[in-house]
PDB file of C-alpha atoms in Angstrom:
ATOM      1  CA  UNK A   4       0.000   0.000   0.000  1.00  0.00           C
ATOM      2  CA  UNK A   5       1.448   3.079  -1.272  1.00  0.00           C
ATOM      3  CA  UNK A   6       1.328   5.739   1.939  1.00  0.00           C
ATOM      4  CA  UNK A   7       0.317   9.241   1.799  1.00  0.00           C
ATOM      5  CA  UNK A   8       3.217  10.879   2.397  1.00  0.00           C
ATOM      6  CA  UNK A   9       4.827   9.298  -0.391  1.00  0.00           C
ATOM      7  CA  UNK A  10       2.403  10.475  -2.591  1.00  0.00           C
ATOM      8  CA  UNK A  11       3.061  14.016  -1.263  1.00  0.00           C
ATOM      9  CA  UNK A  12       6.941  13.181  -1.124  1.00  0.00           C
ATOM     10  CA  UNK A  13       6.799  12.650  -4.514  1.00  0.00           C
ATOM     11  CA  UNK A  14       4.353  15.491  -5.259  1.00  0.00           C
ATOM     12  CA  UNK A  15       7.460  17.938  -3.671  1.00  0.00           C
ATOM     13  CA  UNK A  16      10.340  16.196  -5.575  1.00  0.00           C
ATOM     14  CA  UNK A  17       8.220  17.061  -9.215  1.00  0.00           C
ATOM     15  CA  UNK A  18       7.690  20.774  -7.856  1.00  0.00           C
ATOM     16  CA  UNK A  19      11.743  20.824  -6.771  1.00  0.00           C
ATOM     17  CA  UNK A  20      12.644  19.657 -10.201  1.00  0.00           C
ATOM     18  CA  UNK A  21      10.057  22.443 -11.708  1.00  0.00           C
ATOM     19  CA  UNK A  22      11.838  24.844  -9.817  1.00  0.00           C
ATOM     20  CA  UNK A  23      15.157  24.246 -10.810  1.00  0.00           C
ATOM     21  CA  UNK A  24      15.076  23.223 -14.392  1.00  0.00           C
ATOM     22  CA  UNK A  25      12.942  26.195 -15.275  1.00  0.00           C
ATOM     23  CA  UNK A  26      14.831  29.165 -14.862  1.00  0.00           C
ATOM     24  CA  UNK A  27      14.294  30.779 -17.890  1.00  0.00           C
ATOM     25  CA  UNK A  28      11.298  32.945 -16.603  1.00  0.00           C
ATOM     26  CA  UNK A  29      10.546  35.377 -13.876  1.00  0.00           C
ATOM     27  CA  UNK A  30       6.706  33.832 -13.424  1.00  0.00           C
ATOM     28  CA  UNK A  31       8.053  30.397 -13.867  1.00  0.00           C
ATOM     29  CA  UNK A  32      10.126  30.726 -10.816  1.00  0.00           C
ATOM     30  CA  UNK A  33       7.629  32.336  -8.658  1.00  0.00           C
ATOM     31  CA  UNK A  34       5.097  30.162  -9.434  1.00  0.00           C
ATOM     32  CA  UNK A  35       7.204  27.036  -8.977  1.00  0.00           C
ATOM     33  CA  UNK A  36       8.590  28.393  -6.026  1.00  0.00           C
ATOM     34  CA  UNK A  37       5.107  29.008  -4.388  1.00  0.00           C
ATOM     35  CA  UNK A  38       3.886  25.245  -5.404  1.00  0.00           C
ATOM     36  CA  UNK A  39       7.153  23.887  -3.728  1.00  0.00           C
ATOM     37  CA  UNK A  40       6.249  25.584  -0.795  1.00  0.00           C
ATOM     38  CA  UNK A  41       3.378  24.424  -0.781  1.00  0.00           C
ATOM     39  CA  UNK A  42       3.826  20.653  -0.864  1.00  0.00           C
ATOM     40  CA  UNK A  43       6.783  21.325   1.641  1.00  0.00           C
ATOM     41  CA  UNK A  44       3.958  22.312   4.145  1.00  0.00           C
ATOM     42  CA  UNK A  45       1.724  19.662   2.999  1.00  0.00           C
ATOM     43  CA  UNK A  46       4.200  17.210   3.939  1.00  0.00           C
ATOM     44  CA  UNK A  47       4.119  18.012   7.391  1.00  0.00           C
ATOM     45  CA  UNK A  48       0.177  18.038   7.372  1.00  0.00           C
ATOM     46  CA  UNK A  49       0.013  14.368   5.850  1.00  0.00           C
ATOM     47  CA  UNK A  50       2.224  13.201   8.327  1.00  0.00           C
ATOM     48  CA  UNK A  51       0.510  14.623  11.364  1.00  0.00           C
ATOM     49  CA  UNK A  52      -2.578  12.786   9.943  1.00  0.00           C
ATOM     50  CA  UNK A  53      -1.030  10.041   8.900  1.00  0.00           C
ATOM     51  CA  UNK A  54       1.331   8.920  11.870  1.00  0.00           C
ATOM     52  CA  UNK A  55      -1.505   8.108  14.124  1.00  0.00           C
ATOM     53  CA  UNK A  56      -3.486   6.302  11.710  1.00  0.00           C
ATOM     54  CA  UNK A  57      -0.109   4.068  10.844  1.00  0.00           C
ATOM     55  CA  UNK A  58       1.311   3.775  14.855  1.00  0.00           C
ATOM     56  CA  UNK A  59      -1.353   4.949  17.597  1.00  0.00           C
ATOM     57  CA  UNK A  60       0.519   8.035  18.396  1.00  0.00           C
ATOM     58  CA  UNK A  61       0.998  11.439  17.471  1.00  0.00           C
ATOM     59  CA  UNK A  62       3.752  12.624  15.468  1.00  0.00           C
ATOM     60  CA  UNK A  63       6.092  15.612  16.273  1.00  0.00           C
ATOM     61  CA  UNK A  64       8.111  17.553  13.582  1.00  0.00           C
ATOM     62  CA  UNK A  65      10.155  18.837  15.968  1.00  0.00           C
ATOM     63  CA  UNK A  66      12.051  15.872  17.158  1.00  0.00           C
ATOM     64  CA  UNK A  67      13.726  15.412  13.398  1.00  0.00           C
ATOM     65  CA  UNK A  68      17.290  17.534  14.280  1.00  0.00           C
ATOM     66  CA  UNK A  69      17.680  18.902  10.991  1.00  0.00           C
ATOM     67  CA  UNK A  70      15.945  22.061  10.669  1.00  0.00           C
ATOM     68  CA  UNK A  71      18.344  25.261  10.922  1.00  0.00           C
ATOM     69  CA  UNK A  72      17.929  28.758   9.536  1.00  0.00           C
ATOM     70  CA  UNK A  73      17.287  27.890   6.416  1.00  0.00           C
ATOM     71  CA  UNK A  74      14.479  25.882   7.071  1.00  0.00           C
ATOM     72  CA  UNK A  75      13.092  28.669   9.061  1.00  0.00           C
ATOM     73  CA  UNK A  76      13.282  30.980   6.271  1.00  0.00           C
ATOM     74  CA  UNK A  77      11.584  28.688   3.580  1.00  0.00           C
ATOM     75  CA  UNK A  78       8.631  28.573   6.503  1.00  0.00           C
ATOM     76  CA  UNK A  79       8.608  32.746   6.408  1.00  0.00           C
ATOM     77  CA  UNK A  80       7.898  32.860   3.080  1.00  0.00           C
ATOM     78  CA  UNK A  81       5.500  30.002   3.265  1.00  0.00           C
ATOM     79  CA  UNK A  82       3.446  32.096   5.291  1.00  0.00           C
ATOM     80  CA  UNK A  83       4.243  35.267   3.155  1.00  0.00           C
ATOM     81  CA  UNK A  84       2.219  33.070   0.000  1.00  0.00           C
ATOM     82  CA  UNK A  85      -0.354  32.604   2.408  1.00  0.00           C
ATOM     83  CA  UNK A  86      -0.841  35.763   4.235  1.00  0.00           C
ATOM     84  CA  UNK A  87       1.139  38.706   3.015  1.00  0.00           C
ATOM     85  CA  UNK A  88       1.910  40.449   0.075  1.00  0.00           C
ATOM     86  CA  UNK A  89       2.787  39.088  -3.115  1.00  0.00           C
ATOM     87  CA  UNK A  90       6.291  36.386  -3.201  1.00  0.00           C
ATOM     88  CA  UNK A  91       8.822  38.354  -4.920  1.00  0.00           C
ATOM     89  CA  UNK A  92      12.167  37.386  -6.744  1.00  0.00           C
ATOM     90  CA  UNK A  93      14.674  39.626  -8.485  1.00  0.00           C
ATOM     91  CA  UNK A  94      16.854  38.845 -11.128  1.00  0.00           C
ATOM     92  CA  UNK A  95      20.988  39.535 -10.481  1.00  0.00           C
ATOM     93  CA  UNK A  96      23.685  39.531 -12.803  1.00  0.00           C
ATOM     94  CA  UNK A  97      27.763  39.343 -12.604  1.00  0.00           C
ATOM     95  CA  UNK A  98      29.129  40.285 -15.657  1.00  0.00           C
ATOM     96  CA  UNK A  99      32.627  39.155 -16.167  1.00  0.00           C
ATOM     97  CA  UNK A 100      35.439  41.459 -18.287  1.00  0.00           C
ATOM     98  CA  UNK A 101      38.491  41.302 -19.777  1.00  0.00           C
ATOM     99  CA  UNK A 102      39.547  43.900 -18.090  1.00  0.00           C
ATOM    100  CA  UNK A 103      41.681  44.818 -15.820  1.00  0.00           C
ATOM    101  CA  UNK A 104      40.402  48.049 -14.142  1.00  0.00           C
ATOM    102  CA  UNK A 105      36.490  49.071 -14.576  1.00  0.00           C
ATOM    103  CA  UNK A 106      35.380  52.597 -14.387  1.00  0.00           C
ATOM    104  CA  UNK A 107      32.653  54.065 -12.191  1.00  0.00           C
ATOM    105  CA  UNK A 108      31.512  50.561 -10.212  1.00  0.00           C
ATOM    106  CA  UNK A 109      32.070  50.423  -6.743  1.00  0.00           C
ATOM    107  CA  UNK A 110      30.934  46.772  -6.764  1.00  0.00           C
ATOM    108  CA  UNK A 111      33.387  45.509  -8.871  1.00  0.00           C
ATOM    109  CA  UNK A 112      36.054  43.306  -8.291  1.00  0.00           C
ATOM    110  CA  UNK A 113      39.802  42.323 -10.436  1.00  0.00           C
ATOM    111  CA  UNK A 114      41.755  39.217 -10.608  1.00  0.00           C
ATOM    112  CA  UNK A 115      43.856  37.813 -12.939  1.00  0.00           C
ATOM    113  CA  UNK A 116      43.247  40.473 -15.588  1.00  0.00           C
ATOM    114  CA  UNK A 117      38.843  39.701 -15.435  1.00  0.00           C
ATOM    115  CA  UNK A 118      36.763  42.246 -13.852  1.00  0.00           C
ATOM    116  CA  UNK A 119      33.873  41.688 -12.633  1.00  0.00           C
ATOM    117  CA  UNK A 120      30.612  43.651 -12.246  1.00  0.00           C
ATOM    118  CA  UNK A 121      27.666  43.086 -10.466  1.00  0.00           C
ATOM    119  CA  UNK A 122      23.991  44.448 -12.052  1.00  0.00           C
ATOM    120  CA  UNK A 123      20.360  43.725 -10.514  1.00  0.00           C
ATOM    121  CA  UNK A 124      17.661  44.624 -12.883  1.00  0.00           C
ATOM    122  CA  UNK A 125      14.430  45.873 -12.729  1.00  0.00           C
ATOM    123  CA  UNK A 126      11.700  42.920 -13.637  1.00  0.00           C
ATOM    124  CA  UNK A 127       7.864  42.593 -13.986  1.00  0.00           C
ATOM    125  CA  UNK A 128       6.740  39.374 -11.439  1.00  0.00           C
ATOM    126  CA  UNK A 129       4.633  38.269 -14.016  1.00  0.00           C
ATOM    127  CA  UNK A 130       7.515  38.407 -17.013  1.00  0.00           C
ATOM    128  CA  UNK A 131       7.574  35.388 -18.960  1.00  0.00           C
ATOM    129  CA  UNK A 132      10.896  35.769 -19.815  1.00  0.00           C
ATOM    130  CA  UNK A 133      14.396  36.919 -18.070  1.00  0.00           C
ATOM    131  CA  UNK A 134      15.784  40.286 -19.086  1.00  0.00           C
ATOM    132  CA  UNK A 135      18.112  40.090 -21.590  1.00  0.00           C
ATOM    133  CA  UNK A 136      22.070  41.042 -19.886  1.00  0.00           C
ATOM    134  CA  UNK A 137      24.165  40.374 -23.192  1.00  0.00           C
ATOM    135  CA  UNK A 138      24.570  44.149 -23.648  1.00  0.00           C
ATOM    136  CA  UNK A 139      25.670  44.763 -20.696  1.00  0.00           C
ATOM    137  CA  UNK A 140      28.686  47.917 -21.658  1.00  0.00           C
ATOM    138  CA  UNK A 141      31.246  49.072 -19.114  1.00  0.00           C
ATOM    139  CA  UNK A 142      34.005  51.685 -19.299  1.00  0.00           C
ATOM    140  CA  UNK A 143      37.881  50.435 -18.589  1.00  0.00           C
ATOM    141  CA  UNK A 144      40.708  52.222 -17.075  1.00  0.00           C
ATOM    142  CA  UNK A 145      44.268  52.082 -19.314  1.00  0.00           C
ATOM    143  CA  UNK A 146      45.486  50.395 -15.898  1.00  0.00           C
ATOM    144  CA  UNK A 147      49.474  52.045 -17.133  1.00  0.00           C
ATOM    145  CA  UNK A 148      47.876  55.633 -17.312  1.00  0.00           C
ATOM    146  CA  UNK A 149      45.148  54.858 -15.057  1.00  0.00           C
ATOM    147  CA  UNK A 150      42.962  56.819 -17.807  1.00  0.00           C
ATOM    148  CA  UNK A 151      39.729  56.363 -19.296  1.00  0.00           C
ATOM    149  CA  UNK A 152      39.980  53.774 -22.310  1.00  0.00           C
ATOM    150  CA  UNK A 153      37.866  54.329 -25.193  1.00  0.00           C
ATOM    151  CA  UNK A 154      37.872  50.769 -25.889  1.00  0.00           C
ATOM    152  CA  UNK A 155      34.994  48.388 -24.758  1.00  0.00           C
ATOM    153  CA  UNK A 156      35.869  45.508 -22.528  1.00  0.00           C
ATOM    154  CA  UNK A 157      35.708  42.512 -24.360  1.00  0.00           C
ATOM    155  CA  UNK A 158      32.774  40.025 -22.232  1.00  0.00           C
ATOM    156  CA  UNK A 159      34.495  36.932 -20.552  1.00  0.00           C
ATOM    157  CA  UNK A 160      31.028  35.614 -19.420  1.00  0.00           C
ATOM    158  CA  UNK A 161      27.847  36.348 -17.395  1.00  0.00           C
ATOM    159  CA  UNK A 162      26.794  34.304 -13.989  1.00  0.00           C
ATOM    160  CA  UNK A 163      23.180  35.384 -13.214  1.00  0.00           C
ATOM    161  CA  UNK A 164      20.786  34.437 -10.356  1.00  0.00           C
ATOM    162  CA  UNK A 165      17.309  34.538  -9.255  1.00  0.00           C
ATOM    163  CA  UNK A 166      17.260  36.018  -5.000  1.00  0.00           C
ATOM    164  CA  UNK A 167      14.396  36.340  -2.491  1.00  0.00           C
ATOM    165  CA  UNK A 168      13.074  39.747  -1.919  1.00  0.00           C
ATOM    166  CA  UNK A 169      12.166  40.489   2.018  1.00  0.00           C
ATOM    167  CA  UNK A 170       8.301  41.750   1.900  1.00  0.00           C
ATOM    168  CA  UNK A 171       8.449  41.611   5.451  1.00  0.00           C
ATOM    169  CA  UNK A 172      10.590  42.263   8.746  1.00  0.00           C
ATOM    170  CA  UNK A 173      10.842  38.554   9.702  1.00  0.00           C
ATOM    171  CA  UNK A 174      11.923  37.499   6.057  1.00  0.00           C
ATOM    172  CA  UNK A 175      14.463  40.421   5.810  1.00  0.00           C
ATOM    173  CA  UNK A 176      16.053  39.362   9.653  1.00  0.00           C
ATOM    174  CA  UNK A 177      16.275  35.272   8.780  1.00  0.00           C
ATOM    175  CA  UNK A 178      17.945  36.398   5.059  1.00  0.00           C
ATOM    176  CA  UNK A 179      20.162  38.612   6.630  1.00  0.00           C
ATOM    177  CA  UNK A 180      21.090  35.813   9.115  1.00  0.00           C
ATOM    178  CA  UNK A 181      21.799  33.548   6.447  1.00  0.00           C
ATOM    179  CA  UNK A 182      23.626  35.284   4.642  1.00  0.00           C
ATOM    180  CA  UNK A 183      22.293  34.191   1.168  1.00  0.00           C
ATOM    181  CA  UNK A 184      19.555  35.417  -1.069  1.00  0.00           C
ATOM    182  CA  UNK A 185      20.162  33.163  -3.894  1.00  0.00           C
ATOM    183  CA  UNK A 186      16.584  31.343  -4.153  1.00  0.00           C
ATOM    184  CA  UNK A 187      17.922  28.296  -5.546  1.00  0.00           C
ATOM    185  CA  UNK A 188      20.967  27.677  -3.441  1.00  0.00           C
ATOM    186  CA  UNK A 189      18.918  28.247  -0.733  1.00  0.00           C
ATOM    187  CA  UNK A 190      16.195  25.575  -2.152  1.00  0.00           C
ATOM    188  CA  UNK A 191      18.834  22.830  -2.437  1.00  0.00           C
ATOM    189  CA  UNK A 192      19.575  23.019   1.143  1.00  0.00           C
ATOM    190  CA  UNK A 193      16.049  23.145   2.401  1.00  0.00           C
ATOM    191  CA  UNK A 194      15.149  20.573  -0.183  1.00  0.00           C
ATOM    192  CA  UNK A 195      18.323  18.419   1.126  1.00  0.00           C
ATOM    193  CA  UNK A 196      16.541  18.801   4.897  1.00  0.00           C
ATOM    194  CA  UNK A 197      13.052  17.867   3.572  1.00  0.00           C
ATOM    195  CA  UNK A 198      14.683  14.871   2.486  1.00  0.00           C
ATOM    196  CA  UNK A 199      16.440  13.739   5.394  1.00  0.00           C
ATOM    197  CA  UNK A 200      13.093  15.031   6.913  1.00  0.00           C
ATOM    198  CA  UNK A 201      10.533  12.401   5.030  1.00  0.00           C
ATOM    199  CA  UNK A 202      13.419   9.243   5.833  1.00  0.00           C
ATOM    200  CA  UNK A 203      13.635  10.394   9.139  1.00  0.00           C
ATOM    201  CA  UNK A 204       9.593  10.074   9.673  1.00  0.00           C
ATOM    202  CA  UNK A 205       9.142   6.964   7.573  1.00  0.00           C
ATOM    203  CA  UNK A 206      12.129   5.260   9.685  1.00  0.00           C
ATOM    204  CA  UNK A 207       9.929   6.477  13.289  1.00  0.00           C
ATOM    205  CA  UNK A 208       6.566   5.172  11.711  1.00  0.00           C
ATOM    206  CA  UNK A 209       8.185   1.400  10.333  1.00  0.00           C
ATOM    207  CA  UNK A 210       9.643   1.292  13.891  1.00  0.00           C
ATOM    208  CA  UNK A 211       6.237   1.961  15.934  1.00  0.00           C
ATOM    209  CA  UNK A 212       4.788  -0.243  13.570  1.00  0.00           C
ATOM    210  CA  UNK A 213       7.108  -3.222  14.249  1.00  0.00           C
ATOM    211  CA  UNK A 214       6.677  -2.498  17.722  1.00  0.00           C
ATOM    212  CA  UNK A 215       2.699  -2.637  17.371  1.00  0.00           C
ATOM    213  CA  UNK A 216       2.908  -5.887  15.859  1.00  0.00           C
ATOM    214  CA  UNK A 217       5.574  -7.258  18.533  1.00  0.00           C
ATOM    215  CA  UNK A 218       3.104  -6.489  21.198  1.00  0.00           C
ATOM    216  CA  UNK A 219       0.254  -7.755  18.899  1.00  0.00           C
ATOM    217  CA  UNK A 220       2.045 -11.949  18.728  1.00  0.00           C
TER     218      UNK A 220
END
């Protein structure tokens, strides 16, 4: 008999894969995000319901170790699709130069002769699409005059990434604490938990059940 919570289980592992193969859209990402969210609280629910049907006693999230910041954060925003505003994402870029001085950016960086240059930019939630960062122009320094060049840095490559935006206090204090606002980083680590999570609960509720049955011969 296939159990509930491995229907959900496997319910959270499609919306996971959603979110992380699809990254070609704004909407994509926070829809996907807002359905993996939702089977991660699911989960929970099935289990509470479940547990007591499978073992004669109640089951208790809290005992499973593995929850951390991270996990607390993914439960913020939870709530925020429930009760607050609108989730939010935004859309960074890094822009990498051959260059070895950049003009103007205080948030750039230089090693090995490759600048780099960090851009966030401006996106509709419901875009279908990501903005478009291929021409992406920066002014270079003559790094022996220290002058302005009036040639254009030749691109080296772009790294881009899709971050949480904090709609509210409690989401801006746990993303601050973590120290990481890239959404799908962050989801592979809270995805990693909810799967130590589920084998965690299945290996409590095959070991009351054994027990049942011992006290059952």
């Amino acid at each position: 008999m296939i159990q509930d919570t491995n229907i959900v289980y496997r319910d959270l592992l499609d919306a996971y894969n959603e979110l992380i193969e699809n990254d070609r859209s704004i909407l994509a990402v926070r829809k996907n995000l807002q359905n993996f969210l939702t089977c991660s609280f699911q989960l929970t629910q099935v289990m509470y319901k479940e547990f007591p049907r499978r073992t004669s006693e109640k089951w208790n999230s809290s005992k499973f170790s593995g929850w951390d910041d991270i996990s607390k954060l993914f439960k913020e925003f939870r709530n925020v699709v429930n009760h607050e505003p609108p989730l939010l994402v935004k859309f960074d870029a890094k822009h990498f130069f051959s260059a070895n001085k950049v003009y103007g950016y205080s948030n750039s960086s230089v090693g090995s002769k490759i600048s780099s240059v960090e851009a966030t930019y401006e996106t509709d939630p419901r875009s279908d699409c990501i903005p478009d960062v291929s021409n992406f122009k920066i002014i270079t320094i003559n790094i022996d005059t220290d002058e302005i060049s009036n040639e254009d840095a030749e691109l080296d490559h772009i790294e881009y990434k899709f971050a949480f935006i904090p709609t509210t206090d409690k989401t801006k204090e746990l993303l601050n604490k973590v120290g990481n606002d890239d959404l799908f980083e962050l989801a592979k680590h809270y995805f990693k938990t909810l799967q130590d999570y589920y084998g965690f609960y299945e290996k409590s509720a095959q070991e009351h059940e054994f027990a049942l049955k011992s006290t059952d011969i």
